[in-house]
Each structure stands twice: as structure tokens, then as C-alpha cells.
PDB file of C-alpha atoms in Angstrom:
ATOM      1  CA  UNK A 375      -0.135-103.487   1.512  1.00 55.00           C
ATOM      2  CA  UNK A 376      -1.965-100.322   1.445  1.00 53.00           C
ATOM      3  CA  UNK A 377      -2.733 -98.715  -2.064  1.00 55.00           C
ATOM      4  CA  UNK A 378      -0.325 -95.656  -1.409  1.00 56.00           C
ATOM      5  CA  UNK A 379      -2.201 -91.901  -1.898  1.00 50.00           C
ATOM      6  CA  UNK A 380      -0.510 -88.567  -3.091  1.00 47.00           C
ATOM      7  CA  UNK A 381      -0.040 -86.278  -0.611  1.00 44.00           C
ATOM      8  CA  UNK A 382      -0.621 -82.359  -0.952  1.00 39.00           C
ATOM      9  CA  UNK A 383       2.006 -81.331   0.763  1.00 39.00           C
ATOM     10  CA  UNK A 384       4.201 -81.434   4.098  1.00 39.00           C
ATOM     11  CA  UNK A 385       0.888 -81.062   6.566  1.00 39.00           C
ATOM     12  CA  UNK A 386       0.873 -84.326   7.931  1.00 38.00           C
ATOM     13  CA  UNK A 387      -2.100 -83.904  10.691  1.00 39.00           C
ATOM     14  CA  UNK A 388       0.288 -80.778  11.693  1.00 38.00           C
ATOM     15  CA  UNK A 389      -1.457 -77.773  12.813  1.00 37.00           C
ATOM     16  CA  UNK A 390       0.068 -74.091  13.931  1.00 38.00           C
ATOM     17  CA  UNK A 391       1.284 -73.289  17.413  1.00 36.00           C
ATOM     18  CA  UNK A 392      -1.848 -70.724  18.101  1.00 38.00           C
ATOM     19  CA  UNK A 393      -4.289 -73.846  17.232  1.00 37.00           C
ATOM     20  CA  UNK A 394      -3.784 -75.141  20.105  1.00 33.00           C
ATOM     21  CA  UNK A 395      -5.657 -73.004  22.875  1.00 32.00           C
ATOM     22  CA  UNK A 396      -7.287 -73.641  26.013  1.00 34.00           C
ATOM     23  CA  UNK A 397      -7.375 -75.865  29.333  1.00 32.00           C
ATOM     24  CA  UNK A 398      -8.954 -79.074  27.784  1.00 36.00           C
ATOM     25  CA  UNK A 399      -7.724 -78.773  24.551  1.00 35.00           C
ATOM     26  CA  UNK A 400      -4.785 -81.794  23.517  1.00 32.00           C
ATOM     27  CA  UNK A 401      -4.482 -84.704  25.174  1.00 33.00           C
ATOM     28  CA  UNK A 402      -1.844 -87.161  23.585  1.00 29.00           C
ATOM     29  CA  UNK A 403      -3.015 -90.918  23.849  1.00 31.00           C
ATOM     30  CA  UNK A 404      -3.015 -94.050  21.871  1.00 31.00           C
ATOM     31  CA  UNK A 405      -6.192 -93.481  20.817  1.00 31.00           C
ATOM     32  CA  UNK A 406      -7.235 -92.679  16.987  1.00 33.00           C
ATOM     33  CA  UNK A 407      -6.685 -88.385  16.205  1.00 38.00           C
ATOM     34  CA  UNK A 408      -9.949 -86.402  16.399  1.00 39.00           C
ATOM     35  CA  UNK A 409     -10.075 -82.715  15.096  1.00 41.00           C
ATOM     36  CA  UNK A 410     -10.011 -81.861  18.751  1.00 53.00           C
ATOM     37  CA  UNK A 411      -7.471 -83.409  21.343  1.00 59.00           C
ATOM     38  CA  UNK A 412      -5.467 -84.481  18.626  1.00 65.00           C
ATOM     39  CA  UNK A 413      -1.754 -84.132  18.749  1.00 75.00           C
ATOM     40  CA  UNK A 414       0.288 -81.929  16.216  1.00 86.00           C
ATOM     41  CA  UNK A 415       3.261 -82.924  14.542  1.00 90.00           C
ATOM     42  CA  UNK A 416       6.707 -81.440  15.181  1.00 91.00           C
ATOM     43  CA  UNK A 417       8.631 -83.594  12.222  1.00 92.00           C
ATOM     44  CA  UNK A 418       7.874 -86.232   9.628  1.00 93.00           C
ATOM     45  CA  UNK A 419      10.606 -88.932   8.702  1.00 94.00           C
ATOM     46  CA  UNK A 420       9.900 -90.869   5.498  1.00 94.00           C
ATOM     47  CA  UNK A 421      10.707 -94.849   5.040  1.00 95.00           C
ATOM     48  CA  UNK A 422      12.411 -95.611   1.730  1.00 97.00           C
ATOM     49  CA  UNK A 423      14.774 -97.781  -0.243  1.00 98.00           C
ATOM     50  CA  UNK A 424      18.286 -97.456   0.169  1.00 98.00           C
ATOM     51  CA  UNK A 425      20.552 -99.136  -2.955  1.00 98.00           C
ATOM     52  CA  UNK A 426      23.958-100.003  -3.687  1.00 98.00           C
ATOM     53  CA  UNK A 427      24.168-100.008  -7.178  1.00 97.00           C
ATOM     54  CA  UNK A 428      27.917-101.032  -7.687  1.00 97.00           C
ATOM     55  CA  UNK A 429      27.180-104.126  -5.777  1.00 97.00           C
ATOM     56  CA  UNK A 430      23.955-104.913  -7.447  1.00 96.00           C
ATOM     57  CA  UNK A 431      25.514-105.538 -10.440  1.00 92.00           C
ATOM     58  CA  UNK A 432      23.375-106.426 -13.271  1.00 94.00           C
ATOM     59  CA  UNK A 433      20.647-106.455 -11.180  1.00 96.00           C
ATOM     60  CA  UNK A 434      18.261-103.317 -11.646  1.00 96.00           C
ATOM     61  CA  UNK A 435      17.182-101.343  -8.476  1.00 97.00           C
ATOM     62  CA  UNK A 436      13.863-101.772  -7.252  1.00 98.00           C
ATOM     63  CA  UNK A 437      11.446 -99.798  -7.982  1.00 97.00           C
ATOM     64  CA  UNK A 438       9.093-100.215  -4.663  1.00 97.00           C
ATOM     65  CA  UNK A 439       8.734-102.596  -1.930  1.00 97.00           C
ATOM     66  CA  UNK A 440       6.738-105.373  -3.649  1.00 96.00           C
ATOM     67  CA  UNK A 441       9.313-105.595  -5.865  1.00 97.00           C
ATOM     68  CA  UNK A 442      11.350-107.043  -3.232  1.00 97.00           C
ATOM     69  CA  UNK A 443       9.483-110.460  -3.343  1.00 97.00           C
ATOM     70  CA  UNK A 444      10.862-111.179  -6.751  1.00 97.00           C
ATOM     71  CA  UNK A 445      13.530-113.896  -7.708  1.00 97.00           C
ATOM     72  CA  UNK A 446      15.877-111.264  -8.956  1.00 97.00           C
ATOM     73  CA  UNK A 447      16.358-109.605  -4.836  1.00 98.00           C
ATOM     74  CA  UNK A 448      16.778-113.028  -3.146  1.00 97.00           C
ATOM     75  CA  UNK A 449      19.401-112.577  -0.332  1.00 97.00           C
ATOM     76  CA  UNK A 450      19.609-108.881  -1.140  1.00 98.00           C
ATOM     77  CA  UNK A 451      17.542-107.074   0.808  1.00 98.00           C
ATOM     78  CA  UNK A 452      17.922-106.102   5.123  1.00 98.00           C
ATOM     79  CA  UNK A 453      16.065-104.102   6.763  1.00 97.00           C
ATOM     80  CA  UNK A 454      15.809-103.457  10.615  1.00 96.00           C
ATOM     81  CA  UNK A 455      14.365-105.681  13.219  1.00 96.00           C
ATOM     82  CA  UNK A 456      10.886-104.106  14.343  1.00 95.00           C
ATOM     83  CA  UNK A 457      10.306-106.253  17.278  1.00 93.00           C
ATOM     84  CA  UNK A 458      12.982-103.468  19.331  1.00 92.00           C
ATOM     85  CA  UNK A 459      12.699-100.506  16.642  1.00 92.00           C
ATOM     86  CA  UNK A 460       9.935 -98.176  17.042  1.00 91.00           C
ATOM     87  CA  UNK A 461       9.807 -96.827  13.367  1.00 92.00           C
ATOM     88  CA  UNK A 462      10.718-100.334  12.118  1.00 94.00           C
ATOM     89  CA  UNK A 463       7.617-101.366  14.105  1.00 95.00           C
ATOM     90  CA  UNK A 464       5.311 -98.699  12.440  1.00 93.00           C
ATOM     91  CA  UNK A 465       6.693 -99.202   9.095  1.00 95.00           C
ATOM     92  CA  UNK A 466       6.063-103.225   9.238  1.00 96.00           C
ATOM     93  CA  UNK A 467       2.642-102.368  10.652  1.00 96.00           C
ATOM     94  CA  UNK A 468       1.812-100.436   7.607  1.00 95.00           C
ATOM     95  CA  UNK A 469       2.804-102.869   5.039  1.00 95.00           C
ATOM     96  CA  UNK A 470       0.505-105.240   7.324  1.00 95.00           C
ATOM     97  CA  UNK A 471      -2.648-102.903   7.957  1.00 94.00           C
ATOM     98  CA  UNK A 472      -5.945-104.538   7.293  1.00 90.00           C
ATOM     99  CA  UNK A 473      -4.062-108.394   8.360  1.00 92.00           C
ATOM    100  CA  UNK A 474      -2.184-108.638   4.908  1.00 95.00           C
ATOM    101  CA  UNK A 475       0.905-110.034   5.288  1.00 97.00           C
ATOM    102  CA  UNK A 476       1.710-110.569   1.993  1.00 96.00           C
ATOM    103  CA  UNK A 477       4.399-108.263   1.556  1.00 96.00           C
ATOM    104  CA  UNK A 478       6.768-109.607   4.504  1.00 97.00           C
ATOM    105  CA  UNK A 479       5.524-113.179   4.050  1.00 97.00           C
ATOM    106  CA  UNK A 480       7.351-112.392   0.451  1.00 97.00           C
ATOM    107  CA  UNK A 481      10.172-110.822   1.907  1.00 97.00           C
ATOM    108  CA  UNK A 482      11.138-113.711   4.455  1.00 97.00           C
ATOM    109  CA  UNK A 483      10.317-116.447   1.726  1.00 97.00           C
ATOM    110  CA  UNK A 484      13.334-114.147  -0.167  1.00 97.00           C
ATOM    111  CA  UNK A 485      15.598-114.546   2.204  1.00 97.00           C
ATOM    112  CA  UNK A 486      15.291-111.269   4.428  1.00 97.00           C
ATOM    113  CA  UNK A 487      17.646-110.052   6.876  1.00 97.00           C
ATOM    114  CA  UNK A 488      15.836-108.512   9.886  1.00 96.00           C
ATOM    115  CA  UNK A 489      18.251-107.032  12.607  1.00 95.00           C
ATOM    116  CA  UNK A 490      19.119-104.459  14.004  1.00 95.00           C
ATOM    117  CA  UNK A 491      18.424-100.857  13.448  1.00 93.00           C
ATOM    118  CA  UNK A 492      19.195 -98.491  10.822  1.00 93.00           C
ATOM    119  CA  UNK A 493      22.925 -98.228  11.175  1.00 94.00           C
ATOM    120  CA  UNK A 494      23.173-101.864  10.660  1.00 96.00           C
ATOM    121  CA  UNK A 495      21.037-101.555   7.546  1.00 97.00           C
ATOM    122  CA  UNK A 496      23.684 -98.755   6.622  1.00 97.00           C
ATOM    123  CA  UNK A 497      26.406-100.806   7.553  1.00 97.00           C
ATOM    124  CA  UNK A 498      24.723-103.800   5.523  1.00 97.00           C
ATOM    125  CA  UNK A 499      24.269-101.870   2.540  1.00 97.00           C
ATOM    126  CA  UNK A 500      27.638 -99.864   2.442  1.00 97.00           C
ATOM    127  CA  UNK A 501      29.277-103.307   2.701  1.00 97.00           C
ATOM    128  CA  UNK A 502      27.222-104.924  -0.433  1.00 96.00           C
ATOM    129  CA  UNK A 503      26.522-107.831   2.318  1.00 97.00           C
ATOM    130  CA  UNK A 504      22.774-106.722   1.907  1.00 98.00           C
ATOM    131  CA  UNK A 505      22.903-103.857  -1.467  1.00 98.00           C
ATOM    132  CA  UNK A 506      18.723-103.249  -1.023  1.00 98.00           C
ATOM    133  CA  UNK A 507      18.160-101.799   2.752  1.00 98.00           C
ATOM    134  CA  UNK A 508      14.755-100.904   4.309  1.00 98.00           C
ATOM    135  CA  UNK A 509      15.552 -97.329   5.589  1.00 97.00           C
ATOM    136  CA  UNK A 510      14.904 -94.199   7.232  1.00 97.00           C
ATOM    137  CA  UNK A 511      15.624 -91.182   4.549  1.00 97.00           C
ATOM    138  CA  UNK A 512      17.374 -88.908   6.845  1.00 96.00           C
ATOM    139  CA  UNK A 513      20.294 -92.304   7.562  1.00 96.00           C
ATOM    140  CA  UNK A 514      20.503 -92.456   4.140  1.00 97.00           C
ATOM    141  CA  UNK A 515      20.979 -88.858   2.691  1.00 97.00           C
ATOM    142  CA  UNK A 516      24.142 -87.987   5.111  1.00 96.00           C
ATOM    143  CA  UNK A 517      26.001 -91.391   3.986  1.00 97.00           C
ATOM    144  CA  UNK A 518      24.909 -89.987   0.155  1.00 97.00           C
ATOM    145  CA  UNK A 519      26.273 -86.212   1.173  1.00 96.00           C
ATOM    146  CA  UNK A 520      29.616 -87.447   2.556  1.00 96.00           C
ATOM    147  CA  UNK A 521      30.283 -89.651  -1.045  1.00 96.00           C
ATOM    148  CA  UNK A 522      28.696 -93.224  -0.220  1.00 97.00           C
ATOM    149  CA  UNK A 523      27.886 -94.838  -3.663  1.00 97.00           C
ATOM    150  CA  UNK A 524      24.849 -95.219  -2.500  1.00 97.00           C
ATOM    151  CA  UNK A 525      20.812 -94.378  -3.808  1.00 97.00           C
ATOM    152  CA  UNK A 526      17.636 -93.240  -2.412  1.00 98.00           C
ATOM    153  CA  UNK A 527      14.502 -95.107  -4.452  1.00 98.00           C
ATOM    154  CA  UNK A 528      11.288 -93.186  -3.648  1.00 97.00           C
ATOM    155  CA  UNK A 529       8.651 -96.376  -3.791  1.00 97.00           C
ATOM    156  CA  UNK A 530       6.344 -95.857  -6.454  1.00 95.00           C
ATOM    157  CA  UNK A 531       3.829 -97.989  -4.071  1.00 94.00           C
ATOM    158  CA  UNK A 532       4.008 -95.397  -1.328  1.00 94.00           C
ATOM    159  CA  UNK A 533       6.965 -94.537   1.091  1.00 95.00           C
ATOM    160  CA  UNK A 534       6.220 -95.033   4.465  1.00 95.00           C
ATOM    161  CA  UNK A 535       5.584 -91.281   6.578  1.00 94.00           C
ATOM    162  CA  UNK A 536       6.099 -91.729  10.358  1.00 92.00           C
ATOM    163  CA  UNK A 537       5.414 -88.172  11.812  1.00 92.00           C
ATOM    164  CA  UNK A 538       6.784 -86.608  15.377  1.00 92.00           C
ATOM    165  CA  UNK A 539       3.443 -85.862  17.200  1.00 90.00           C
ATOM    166  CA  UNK A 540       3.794 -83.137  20.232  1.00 91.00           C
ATOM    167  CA  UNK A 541       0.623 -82.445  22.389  1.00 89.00           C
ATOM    168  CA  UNK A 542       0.048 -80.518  25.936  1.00 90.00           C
ATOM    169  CA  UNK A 543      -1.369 -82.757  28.283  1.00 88.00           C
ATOM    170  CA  UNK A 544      -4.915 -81.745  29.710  1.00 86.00           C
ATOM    171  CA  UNK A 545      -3.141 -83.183  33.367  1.00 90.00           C
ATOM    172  CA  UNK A 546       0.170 -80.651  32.904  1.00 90.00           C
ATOM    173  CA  UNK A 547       0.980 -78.944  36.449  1.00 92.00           C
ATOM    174  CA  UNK A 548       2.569 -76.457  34.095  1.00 92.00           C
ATOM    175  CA  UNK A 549       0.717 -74.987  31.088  1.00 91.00           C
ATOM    176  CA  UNK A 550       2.075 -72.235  30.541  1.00 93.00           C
ATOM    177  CA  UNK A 551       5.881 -74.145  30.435  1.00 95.00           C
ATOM    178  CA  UNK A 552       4.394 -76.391  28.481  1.00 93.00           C
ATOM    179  CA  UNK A 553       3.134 -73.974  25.745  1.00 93.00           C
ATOM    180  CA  UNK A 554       6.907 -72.201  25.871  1.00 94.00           C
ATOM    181  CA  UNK A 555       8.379 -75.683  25.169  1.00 94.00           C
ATOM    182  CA  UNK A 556       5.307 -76.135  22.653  1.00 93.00           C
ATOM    183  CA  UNK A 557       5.907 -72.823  20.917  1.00 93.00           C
ATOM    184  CA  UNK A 558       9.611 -73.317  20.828  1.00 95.00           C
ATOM    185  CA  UNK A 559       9.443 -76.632  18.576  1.00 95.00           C
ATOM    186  CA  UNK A 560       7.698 -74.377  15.759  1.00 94.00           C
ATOM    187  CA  UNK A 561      10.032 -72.029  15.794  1.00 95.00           C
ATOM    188  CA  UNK A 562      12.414 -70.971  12.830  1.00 95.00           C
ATOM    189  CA  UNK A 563      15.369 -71.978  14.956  1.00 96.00           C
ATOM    190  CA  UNK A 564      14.256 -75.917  16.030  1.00 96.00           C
ATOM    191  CA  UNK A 565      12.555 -76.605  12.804  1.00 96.00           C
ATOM    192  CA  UNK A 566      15.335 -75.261  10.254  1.00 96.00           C
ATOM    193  CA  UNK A 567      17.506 -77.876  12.657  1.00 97.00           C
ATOM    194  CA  UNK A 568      14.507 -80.665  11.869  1.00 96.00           C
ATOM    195  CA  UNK A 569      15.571 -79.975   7.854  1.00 97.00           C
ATOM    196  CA  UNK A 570      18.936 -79.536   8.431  1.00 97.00           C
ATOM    197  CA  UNK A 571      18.609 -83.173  10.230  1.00 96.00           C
ATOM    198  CA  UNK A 572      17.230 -84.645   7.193  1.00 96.00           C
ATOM    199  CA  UNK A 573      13.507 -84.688   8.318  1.00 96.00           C
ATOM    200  CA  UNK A 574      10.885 -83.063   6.883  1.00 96.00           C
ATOM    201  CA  UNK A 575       8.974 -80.019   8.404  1.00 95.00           C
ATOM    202  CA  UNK A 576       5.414 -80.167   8.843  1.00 91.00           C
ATOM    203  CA  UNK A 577       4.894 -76.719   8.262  1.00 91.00           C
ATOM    204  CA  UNK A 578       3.806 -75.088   4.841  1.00 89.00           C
ATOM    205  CA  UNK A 579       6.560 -73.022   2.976  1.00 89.00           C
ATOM    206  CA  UNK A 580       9.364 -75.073   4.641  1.00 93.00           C
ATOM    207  CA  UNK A 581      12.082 -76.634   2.341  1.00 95.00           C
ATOM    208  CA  UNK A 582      12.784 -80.465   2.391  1.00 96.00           C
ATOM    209  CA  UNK A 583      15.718 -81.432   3.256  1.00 96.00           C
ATOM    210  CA  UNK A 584      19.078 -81.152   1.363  1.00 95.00           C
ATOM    211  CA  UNK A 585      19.214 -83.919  -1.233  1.00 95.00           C
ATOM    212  CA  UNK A 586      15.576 -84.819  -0.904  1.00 96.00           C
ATOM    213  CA  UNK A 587      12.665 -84.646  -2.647  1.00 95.00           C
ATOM    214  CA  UNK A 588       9.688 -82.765  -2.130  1.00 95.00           C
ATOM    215  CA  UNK A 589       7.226 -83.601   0.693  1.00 93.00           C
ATOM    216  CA  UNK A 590       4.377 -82.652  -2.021  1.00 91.00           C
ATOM    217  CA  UNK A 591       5.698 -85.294  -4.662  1.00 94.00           C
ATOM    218  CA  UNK A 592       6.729 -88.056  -2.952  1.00 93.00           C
ATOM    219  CA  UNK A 593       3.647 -90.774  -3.068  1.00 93.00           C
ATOM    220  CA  UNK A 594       3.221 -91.534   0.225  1.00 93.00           C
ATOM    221  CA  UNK A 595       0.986 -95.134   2.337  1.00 91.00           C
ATOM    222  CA  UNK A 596      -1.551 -93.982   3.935  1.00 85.00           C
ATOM    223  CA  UNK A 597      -1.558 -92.814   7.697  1.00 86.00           C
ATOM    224  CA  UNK A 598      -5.062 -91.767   9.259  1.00 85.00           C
ATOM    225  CA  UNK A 599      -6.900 -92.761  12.610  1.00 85.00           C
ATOM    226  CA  UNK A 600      -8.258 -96.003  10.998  1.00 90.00           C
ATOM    227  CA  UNK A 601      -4.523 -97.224  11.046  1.00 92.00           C
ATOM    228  CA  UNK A 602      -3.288 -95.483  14.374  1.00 89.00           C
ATOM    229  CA  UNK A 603      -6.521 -97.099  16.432  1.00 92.00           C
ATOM    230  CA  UNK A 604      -5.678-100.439  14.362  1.00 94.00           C
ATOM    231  CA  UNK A 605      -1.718-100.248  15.696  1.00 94.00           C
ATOM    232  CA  UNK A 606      -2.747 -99.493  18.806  1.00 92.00           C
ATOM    233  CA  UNK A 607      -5.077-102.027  19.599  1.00 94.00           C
ATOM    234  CA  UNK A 608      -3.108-105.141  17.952  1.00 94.00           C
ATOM    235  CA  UNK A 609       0.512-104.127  18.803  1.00 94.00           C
ATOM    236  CA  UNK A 610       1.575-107.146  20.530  1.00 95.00           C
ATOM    237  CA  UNK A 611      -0.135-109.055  17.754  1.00 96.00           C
ATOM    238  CA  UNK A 612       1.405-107.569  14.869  1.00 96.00           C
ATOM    239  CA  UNK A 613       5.089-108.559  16.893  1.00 96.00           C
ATOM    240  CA  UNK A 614       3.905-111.696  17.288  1.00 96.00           C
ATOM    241  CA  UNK A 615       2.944-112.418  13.743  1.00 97.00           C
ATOM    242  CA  UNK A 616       6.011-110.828  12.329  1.00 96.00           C
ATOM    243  CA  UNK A 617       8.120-113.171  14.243  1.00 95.00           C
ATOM    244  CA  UNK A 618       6.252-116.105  13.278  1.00 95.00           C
ATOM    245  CA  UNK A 619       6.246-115.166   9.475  1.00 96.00           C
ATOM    246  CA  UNK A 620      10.488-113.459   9.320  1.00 93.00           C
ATOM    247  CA  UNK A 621      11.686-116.223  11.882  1.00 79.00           C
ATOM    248  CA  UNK A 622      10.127-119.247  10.814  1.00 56.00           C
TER     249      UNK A 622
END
């Protein structure tokens, strides 16, 4: 796993509505950001640990995801399955960047649960059938707001940011649409709805969401073009090698 970095603040890659000028400007592909033609982000969600603690008994929380791999979290810990999740996807590929499967080869050999998506991680962890979940923040903080006895844990090796990129496509029939519906995603009314959804805005001077920390002091893994070319180019790979190493 990636040695996690401290983050600013909420700009992740995000840049203002009137950045983004001209014919050839953005173009949105699977290629690695560059300070031109590089998308801007709309949202950010943030990975984290979701506990039970009734049901973990004497057992203390984790305090990160390598803690996982320890004796103490056997048959504890679910999280969902990333081979049909998108985000589960990214946040398994960022534990693995660089080819180091350490982390899930640690998790499987403790008995993980891998299925589904994040309700069934809810589900798993409301239930104490799995009291450790692998989860997005903004599933966890409503189940916390409505009374679930349950806990976010902020990893201390880096939660996992998977930002909302939005981009106007050099080949749009329709700019100037385009730049209406691009406009409208910055405004005060769609991105007070982001926070009010329990996602983080990208955009300076924005509060996080209700119940959640700071964008500026959580410690965050890293996410840069080095690790969106590397995703990009070994996607079926990384599936591949998950399933061997979870499903073995």
C-alpha cells in the first residue's frame, strides 16, 4: 500500500467553472490528467472504516487498513466485491498500486468477505455478521445520523479519495449546452446538495459534510496521474489478480 500524504484541503485536481475556456480545451479520457485537457472534479467521496463497536466486543477498533491483517480481525471484516463495483474497484486498485498485494493477500488469508456493494457492507455491519466494513463515508454517516451504533475510523494510513471528474468534450455538437450543464454542477444549489449527500465539495470555502471531518485533516492515499495511467492500463489485470488472491 501506498504511504498515505496530507492533503491541503478539498481541491482534489478541481478547478473553477471559468478555467475551463475555449474549443480544444477538456477532453475526458482514460488517459493520465495534464494541466490542460484535464477533467475537473464535481465531488469527492472518501473510503473509510465503518465499526460496530457493540459487536466487537473486547476487540479494539482498527485503527487503519493494515490493521485488518492481524489475528485479532479474523472473520470480522467485509467489504464490497470490486470485480462489479466501480469505487470498490478503485479503492482495491489503490491498496494494490505499484503490484503490492500485500494488503488484500492479508485480508483474504483473514478470512475476508468480498460481496456485494455498500449496502451489503451496511447490512453486514449493522447485523454484527461482519462488525469491520470497507466503506464509502457518505453510506456510513446517514446510518450514524438516523441512531445506528455504528463508527466512522478515519485510517491513519490514508483513506481512500475517489473524486467525480466532469469535462466538456472537444467532439460536443453542443458547447454552449454543455458549459450550462458544466456551470450548473458548480453552482451553490447542486453542490450544497453534493454536502448535503454526504460527499465532499471540491471547492475551497465549502463545508464537509454533516458528521464528517474536514477534507483538510483527513490523511488521505495518494491519487495523481502516475496511478490513474497505472489503473487504466492494467484494469483487467488488477480483476484478475484480485480474484485469484480473495477467491482462492
Amino acid at each position: 500500500m501506498r504511504d498515505p500524504v496530507d492533503t491541503p484541503g478539498p481541491d482534489v485536481n478541481a478547478r473553477q467553472p471559468d478555467e475551463i475556456v475555449d474549443d480544444d480545451d477538456v477532453v475526458l479520457t482514460e488517459q493520465p490528467a495534464e494541466a490542460d485537457g484535464a477533467p475537473a472534479i464535481i465531488e469527492a467521496h472518501g473510503w473509510v472504516l465503518g465499526v460496530h463497536p457493540a459487536e466487537l466486543g473486547d476487540v479494539e477498533p482498527p485503527r487503519g487498513f493494515e490493521d485488518l491483517s492481524q489475528p485479532a480481525y479474523r472473520g470480522l471484516v467485509s467489504m464490497g466485491d470490486p470485480l462489479k463495483s466501480g469505487t470498490n474497484f478503485t479503492t482495491v486498485a489503490s491498496f494494490a498500486y505499484g503490484d503490492d498485494w500485500s494488503l488484500i493477500e492479508g485480508w483474504s488469508d483473514n478470512d475476508l468477505v468480498s460481496a456485494g456493494g455498500n449496502s451489503a457492507v451496511l447490512q453486514r455491519l449493522e447485523s454484527g455478521e461482519r462488525p469491520i466494513g470497507v466503506i464509502l463515508l457518505e453510506n456510513l454517516l446517514p446510518r450514524i445520523e438516523q441512531g445506528a451504533p455504528l463508527r466512522v475510523v478515519y485510517p491513519d494510513d490514508g483513506a481512500v479519495p475517489i473524486p467525480s471528474p466532469i469535462a466538456i468534450l472537444s467532439s460536443t455538437s453542443g458547447p454552449a449546452l454543455a458549459k450550462e450543464v458544466y456551470d450548473a454542477m458548480f453552482s451553490d444549489e447542486v453542490q450544497a446538495a453534493i454536502v448535503a449527500g454526504h460527499m465532499y465539495s471540491p471547492l475551497p470555502g465549502r463545508p464537509a459534510p454533516e458528521g464528517a471531518r474536514p477534507w483538510a485533516d483527513l490523511v488521505l492515499a495518494p491519487w495523481d496521474a502516475g496511478f490513474v495511467g497505472w489503473v487504466s492500463e492494467r484494469r483487467s489485470e488488477i480483476k484478475q489478480r484480485f480474484r485469484e488472491i480473495v477467491r482462492r
